[in-house]
Tab-separated table of C-alpha atoms and ligand atoms in Angstrom:
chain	number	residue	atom	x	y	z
A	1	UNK	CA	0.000	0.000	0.000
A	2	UNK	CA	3.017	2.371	0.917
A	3	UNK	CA	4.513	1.469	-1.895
A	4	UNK	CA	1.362	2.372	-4.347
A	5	UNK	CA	1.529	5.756	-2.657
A	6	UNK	CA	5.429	6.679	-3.159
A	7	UNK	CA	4.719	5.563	-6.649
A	8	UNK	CA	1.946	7.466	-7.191
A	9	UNK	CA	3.046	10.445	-5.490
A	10	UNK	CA	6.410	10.412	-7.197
A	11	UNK	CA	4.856	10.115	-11.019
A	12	UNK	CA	2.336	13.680	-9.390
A	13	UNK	CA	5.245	15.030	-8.600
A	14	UNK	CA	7.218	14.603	-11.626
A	15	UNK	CA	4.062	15.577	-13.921
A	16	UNK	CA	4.003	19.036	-11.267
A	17	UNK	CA	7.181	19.792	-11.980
A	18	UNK	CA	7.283	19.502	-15.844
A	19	UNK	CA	4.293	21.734	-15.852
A	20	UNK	CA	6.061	24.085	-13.581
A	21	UNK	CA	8.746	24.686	-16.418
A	22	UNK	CA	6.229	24.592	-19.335
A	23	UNK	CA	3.298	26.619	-17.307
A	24	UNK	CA	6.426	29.267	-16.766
A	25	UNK	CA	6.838	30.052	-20.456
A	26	UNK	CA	2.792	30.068	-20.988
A	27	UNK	CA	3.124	32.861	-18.357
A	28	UNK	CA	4.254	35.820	-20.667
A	29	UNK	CA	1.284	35.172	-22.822
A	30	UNK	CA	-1.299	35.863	-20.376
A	31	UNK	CA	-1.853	39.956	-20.154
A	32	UNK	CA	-3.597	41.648	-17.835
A	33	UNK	CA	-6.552	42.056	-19.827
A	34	UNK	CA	-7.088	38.588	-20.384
A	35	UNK	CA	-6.930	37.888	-16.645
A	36	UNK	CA	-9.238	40.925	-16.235
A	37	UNK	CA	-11.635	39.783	-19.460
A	38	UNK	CA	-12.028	36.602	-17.644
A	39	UNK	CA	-12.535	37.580	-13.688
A	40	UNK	CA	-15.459	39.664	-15.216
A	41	UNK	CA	-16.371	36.603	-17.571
A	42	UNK	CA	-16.848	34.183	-14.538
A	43	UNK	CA	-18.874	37.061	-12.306
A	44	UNK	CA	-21.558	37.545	-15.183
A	45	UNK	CA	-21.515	33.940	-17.054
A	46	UNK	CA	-22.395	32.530	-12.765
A	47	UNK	CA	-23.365	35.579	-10.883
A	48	UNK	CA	-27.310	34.696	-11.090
A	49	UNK	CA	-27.231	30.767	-10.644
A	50	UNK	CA	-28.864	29.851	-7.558
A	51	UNK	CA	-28.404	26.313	-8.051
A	52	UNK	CA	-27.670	24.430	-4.307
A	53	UNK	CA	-27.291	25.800	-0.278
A	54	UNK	CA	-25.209	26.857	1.994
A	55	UNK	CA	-23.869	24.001	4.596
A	56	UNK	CA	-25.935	23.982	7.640
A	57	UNK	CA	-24.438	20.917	9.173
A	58	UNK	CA	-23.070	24.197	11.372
A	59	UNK	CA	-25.770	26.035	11.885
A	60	UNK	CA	-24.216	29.575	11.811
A	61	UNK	CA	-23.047	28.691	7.879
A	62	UNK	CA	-26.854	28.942	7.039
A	63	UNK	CA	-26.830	32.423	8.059
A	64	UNK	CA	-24.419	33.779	5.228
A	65	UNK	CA	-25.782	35.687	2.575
A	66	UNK	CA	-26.332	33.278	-0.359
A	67	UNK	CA	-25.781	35.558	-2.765
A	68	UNK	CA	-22.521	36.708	-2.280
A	69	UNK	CA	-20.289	35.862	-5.107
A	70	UNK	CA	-16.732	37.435	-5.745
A	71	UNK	CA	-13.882	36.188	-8.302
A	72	UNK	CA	-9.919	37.146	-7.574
A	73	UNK	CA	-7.068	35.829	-9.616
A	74	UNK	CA	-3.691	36.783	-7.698
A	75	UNK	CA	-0.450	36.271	-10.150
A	76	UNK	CA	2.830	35.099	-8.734
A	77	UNK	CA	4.015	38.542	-9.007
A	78	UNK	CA	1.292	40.076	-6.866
A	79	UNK	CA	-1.220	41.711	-9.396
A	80	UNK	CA	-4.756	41.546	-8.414
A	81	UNK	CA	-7.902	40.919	-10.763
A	82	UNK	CA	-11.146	40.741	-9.310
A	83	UNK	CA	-15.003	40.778	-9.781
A	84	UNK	CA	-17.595	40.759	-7.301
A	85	UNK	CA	-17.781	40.789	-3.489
A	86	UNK	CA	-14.044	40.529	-2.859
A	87	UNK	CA	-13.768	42.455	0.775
A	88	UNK	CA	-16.562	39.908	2.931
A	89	UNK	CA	-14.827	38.242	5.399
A	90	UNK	CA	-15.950	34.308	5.737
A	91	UNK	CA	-14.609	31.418	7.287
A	92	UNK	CA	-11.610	29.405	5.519
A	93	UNK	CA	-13.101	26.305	6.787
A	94	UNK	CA	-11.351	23.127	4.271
A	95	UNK	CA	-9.321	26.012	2.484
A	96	UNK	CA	-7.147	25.948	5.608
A	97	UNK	CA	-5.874	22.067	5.448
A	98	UNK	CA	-3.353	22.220	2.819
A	99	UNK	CA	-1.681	25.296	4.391
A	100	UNK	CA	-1.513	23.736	7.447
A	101	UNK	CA	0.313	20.713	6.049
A	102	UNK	CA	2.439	23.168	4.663
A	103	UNK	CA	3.303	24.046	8.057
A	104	UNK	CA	4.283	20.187	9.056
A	105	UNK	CA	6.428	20.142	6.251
A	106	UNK	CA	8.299	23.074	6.300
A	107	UNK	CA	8.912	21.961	10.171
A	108	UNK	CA	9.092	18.356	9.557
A	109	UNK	CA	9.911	17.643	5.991
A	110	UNK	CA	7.304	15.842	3.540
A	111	UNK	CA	8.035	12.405	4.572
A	112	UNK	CA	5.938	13.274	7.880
A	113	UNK	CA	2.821	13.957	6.030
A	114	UNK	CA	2.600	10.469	4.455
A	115	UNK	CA	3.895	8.820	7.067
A	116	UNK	CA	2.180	10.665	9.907
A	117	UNK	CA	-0.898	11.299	8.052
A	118	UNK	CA	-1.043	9.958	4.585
A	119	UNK	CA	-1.227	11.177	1.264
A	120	UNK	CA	-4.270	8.858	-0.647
A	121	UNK	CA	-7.820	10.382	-1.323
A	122	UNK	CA	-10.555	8.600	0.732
A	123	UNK	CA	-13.143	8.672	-2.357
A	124	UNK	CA	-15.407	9.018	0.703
A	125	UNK	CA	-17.278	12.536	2.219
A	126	UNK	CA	-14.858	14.353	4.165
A	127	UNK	CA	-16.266	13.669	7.794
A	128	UNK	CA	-16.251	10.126	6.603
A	129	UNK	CA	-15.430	8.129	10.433
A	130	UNK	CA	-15.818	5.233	7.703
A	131	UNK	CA	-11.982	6.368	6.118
A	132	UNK	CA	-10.722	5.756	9.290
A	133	UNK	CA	-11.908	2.261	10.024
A	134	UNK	CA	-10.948	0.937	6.528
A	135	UNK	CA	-7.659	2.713	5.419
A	136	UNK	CA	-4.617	1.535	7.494
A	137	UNK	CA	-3.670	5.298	7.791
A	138	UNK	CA	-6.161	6.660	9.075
A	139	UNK	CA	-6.118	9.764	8.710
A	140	UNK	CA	-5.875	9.061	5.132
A	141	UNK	CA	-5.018	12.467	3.828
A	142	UNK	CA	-4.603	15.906	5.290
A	143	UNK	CA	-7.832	17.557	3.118
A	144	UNK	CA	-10.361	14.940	4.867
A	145	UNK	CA	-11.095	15.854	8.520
A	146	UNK	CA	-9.256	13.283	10.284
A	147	UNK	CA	-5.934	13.882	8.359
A	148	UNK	CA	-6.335	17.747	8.697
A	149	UNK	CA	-6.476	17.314	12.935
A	150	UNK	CA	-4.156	15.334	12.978
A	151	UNK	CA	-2.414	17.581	11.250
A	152	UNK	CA	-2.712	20.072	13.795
A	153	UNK	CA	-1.885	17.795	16.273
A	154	UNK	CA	1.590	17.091	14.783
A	155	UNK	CA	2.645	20.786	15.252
A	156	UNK	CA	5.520	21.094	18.184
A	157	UNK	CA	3.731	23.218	20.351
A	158	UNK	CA	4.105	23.399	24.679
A	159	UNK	CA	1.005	24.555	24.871
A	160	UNK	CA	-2.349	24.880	22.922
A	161	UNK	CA	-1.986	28.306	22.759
A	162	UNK	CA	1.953	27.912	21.411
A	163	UNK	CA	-0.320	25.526	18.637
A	164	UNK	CA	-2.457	27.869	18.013
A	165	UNK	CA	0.044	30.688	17.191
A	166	UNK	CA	1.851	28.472	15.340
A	167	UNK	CA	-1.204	27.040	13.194
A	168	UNK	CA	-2.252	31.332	12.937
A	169	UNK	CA	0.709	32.672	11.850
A	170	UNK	CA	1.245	30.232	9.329
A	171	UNK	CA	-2.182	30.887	7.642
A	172	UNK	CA	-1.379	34.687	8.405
A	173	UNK	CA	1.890	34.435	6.677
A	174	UNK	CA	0.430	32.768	3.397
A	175	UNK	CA	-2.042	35.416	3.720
A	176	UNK	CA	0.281	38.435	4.341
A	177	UNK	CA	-1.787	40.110	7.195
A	178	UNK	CA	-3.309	39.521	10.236
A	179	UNK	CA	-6.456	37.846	10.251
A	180	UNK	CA	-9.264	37.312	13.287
A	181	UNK	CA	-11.535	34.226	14.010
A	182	UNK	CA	-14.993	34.565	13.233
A	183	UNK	CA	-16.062	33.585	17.035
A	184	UNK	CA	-19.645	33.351	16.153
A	185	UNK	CA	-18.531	30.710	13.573
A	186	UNK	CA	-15.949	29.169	15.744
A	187	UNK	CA	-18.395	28.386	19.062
A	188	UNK	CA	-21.084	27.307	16.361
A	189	UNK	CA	-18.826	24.863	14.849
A	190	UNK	CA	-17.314	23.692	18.337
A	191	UNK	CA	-20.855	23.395	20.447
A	192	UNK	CA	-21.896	20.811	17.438
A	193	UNK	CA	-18.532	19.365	16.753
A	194	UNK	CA	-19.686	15.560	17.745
A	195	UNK	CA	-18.329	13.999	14.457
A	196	UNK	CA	-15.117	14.995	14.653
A	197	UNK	CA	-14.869	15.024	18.224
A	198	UNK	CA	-15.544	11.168	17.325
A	199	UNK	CA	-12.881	11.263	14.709
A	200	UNK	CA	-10.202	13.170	16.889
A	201	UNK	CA	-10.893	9.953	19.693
A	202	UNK	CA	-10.638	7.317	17.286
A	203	UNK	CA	-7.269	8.603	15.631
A	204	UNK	CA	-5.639	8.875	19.140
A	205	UNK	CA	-6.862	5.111	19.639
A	206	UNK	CA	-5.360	4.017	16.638
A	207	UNK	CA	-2.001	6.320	18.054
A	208	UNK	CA	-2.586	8.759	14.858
A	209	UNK	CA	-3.066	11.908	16.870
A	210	UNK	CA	-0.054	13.094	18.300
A	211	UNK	CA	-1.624	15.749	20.700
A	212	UNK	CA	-4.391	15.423	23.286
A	213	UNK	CA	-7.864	15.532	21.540
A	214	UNK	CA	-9.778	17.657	22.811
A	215	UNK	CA	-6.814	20.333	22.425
A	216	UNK	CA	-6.063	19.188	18.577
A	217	UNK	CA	-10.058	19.679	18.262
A	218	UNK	CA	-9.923	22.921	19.360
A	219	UNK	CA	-7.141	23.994	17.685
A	220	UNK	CA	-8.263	22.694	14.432
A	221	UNK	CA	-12.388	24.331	15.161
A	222	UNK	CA	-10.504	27.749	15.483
A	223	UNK	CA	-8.417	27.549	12.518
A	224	UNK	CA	-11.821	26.552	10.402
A	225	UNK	CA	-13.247	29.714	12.078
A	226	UNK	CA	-10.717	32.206	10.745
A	227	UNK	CA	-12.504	35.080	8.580
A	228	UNK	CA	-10.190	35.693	5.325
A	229	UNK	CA	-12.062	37.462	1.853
A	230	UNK	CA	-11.796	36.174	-1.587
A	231	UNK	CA	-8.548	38.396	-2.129
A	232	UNK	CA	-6.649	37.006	0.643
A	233	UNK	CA	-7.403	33.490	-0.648
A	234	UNK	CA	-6.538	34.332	-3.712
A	235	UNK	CA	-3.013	35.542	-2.328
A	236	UNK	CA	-2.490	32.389	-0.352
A	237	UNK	CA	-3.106	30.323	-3.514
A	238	UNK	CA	-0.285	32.563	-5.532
A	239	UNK	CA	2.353	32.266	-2.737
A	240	UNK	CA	1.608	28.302	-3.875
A	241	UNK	CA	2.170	29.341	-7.352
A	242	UNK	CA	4.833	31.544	-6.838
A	243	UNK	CA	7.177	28.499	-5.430
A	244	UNK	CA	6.126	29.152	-1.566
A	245	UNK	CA	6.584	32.957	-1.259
A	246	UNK	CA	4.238	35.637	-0.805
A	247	UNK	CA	4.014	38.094	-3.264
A	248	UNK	CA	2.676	40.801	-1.557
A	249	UNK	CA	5.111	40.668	1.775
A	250	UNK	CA	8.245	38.954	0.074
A	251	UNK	CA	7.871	36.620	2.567
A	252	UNK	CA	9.000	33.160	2.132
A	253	UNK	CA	6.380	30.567	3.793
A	254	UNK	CA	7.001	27.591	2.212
A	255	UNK	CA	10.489	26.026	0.827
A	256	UNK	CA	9.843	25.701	-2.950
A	257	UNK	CA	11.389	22.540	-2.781
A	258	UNK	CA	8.302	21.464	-0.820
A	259	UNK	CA	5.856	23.250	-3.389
A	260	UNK	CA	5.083	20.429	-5.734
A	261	UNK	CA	3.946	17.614	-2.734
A	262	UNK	CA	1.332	20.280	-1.232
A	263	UNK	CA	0.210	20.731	-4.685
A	264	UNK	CA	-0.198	16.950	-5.053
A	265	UNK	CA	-1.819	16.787	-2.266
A	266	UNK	CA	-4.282	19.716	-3.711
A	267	UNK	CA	-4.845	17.976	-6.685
A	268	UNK	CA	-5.263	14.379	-6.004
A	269	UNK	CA	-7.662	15.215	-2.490
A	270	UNK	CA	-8.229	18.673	-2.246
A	271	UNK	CA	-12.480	18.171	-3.334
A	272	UNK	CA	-12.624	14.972	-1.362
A	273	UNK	CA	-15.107	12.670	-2.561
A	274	UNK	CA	-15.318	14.785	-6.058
A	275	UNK	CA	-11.152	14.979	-6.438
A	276	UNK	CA	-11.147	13.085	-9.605
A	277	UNK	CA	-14.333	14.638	-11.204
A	278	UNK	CA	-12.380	18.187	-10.747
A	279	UNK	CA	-9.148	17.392	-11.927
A	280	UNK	CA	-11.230	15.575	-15.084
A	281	UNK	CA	-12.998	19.043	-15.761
A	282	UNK	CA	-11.030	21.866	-14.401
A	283	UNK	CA	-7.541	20.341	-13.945
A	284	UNK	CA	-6.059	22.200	-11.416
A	285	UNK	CA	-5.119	21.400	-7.685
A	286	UNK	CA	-7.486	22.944	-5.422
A	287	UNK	CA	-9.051	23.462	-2.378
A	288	UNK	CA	-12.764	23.670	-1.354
A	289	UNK	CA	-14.228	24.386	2.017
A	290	UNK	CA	-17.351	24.492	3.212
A	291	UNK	CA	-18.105	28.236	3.932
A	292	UNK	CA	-18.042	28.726	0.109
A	293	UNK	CA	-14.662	29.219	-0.943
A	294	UNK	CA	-12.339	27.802	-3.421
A	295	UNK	CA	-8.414	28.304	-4.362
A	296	UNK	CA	-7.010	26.757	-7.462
A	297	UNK	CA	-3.304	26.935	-8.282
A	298	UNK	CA	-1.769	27.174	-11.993
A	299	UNK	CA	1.608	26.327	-10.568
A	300	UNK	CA	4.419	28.644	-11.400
A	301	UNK	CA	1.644	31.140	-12.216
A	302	UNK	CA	-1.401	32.351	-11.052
A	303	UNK	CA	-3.508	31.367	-8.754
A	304	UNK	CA	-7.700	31.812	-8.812
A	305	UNK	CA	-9.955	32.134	-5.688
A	306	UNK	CA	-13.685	32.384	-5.540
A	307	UNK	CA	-16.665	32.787	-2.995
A	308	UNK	CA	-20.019	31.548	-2.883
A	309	UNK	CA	-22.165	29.639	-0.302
A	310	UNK	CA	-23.884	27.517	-2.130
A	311	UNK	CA	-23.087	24.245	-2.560
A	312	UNK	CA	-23.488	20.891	-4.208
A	313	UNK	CA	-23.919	17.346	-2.176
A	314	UNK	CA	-20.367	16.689	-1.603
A	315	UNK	CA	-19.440	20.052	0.016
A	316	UNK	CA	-17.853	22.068	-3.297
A	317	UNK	CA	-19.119	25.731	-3.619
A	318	UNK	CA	-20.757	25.558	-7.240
A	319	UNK	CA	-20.287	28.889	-8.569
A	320	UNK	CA	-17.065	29.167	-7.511
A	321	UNK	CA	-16.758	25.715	-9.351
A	322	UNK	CA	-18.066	26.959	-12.164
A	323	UNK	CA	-15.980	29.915	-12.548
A	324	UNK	CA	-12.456	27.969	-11.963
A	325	UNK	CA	-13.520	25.695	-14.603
A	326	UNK	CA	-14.290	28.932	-16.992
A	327	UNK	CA	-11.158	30.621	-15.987
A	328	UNK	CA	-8.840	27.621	-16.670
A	329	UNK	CA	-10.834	26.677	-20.168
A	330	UNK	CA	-10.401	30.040	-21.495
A	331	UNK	CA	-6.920	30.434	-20.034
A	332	UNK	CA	-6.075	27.085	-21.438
A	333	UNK	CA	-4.101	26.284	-18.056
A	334	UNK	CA	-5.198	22.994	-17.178
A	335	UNK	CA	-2.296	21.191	-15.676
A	336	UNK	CA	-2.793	18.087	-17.872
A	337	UNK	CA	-3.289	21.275	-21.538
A	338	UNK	CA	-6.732	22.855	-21.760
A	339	UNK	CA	-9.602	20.830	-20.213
A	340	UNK	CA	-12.952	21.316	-21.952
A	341	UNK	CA	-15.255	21.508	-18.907
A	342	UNK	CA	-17.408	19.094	-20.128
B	1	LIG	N1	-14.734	22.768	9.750
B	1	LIG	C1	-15.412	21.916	8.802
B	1	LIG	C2	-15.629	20.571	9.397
B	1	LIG	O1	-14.818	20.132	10.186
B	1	LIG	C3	-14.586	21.837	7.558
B	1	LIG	C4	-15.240	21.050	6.465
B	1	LIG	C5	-15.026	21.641	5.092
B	1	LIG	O2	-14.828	22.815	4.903
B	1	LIG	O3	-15.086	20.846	4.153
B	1	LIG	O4	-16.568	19.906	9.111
């Protein structure tokens, strides 16, 4: 099984980083029109779709104006194109789990994500407690749930608060400012957190959680709860693109030597259950979470955030979906050459 996963890790990673060279000289041909022409292409071709609904599983996410719907591309040089509601501040939720692993590896190295967590998707939901009794890791992966407290639970920390800091800063840095928790959000999420207090248990059972619980619960509840807009996703997704340093602050949060595993990572898990249906139709790796947003990378490039509540059965914001899928079609930057959509 270990073995499967090196091997298919190591062909991701060798795809990544021939598209990293050939993505670089696509680059030049992209001007800033274009990436304006299609920012406002994706807010009026989706703007008006109403199709799905905002997650309620936490009650608070019901709450959010449906409506809202903003597009931001971010380039690996810091310019900013955007349509929409770009300045509303909503919880990172899912969006958060790949930087986070970023954080284990730039303390720990790669190997401690598949070994510690692992790096297969689940093909199940991303709560799924079911992952966890039938995959030998686990945690499976770092975008599901179990993998992403886990995750948190691997940080060196003294304290929970030391964690904390730690798991902040990091999504701070990748961000380039300061950012607060949405309390409201975080004591929703926490009061109803049964599932993955459930999860949390069972991985310390199995000796998968390296941290008490309850604390990694916490920690990982909070860092769901943290307010960012469209824009800053948008920048956190270009640091990604721009080998692990953010454009805005110069800051380098990420070695880039570590750039193409988080990627994989993105791109074979990062819209659980759906992870193979996106790359098929959009190809690019992603995140999703569940208060409506979306980054997508185009390594060595660009990277493309959206927000909207909405969303379809498996958890994936559907106009923000939509609009990735436009962007990359008429950019032709599909990691694998121009997907269709279709
Ligand atoms: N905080 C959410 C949860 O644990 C994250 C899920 C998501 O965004 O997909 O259920």
């Amino acid at each position: 099984m270990l073995n499967k996963a090196r091997s298919r890790i190591v062909s991701l990673v060798i795809s990544l980083c021939f598209l990293l060279v050939s993505h670089s000289v696509l680059a030049a041909q992209i001007s800033s029109a274009d990436f304006q022409r299609v920012v406002d292409g994706a807010y009026k071709k989706f703007k008006d779709l109403k199709e799905g609904a905002n997650a309620n599983y936490i009650p608070i996410l019901d709450t959010v104006p449906s409506d809202l719907f903003g597009v931001v591309i971010a380039t690996r040089d810091g310019k900013i194109y955007s349509a929409g509601e770009t300045r509303y501040e909503f919880s990172i939720q899912s969006v958060s789990k790949p930087f986070t692993a970023s954080l284990i590896m730039a303390q720990q190295g790669p190997r401690a994500i598949r070994e510690k967590i692992g790096v297969e998707p689940t093909g199940l939901p991303f709560n799924s407690r079911l992952a966890l009794e039938i995959y030998d890791s686990r945690s499976v992966n770092p975008s599901v749930n179990a993998g992403a407290i886990a995750a948190v639970s691997l940080v060196k920390a003294d304290s929970e608060k030391d964690r904390w800091n730690q798991v902040n800063g990091n999504i701070e840095a990748y961000a380039g400012r300061k950012l607060k928790v949405l309390e409201e959000v975080y004591d929703s999420e926490y009061e109803t957190a049964w599932g993955n207090r459930a999860i949390a248990n069972l991985l310390y059972n199995y000796e998968r959680l390296y941290s008490d619980p309850e604390e990694a619960l916490r920690v990982y509840t909070r860092q769901c709860s943290i307010g960012i807009n469209t824009k800053d996703l948008a920048i956190m997704g270009a640091t990604l693109a721009n080998e692990g340093t953010n454009p805005i602050t110069g800051k380098k949060v990420l070695n880039s030597e570590h750039v193409p595993e988080l990627l994989a990572i993105m791109a074979a898990t990062g819209f659980y259950d759906e992870s193979g249906e996106w790359m098929y139709s959009a190809g690019l790796p992603s995140k999703t979470g569940v208060g409506g947003g979306i980054v997508a990378v185009v390594p060595g490039q660009f990277a493309i955030a959206t927000f909207s509540p909405r969303l379809n059965p498996a958890g994936n914001s559907i106009r923000g979906m939509k609009a990735i899928q436009f962007i990359a079609g008429e950019l032709g930057v599909g990691l694998y050459g121009p997907n269709k959509g279709e």
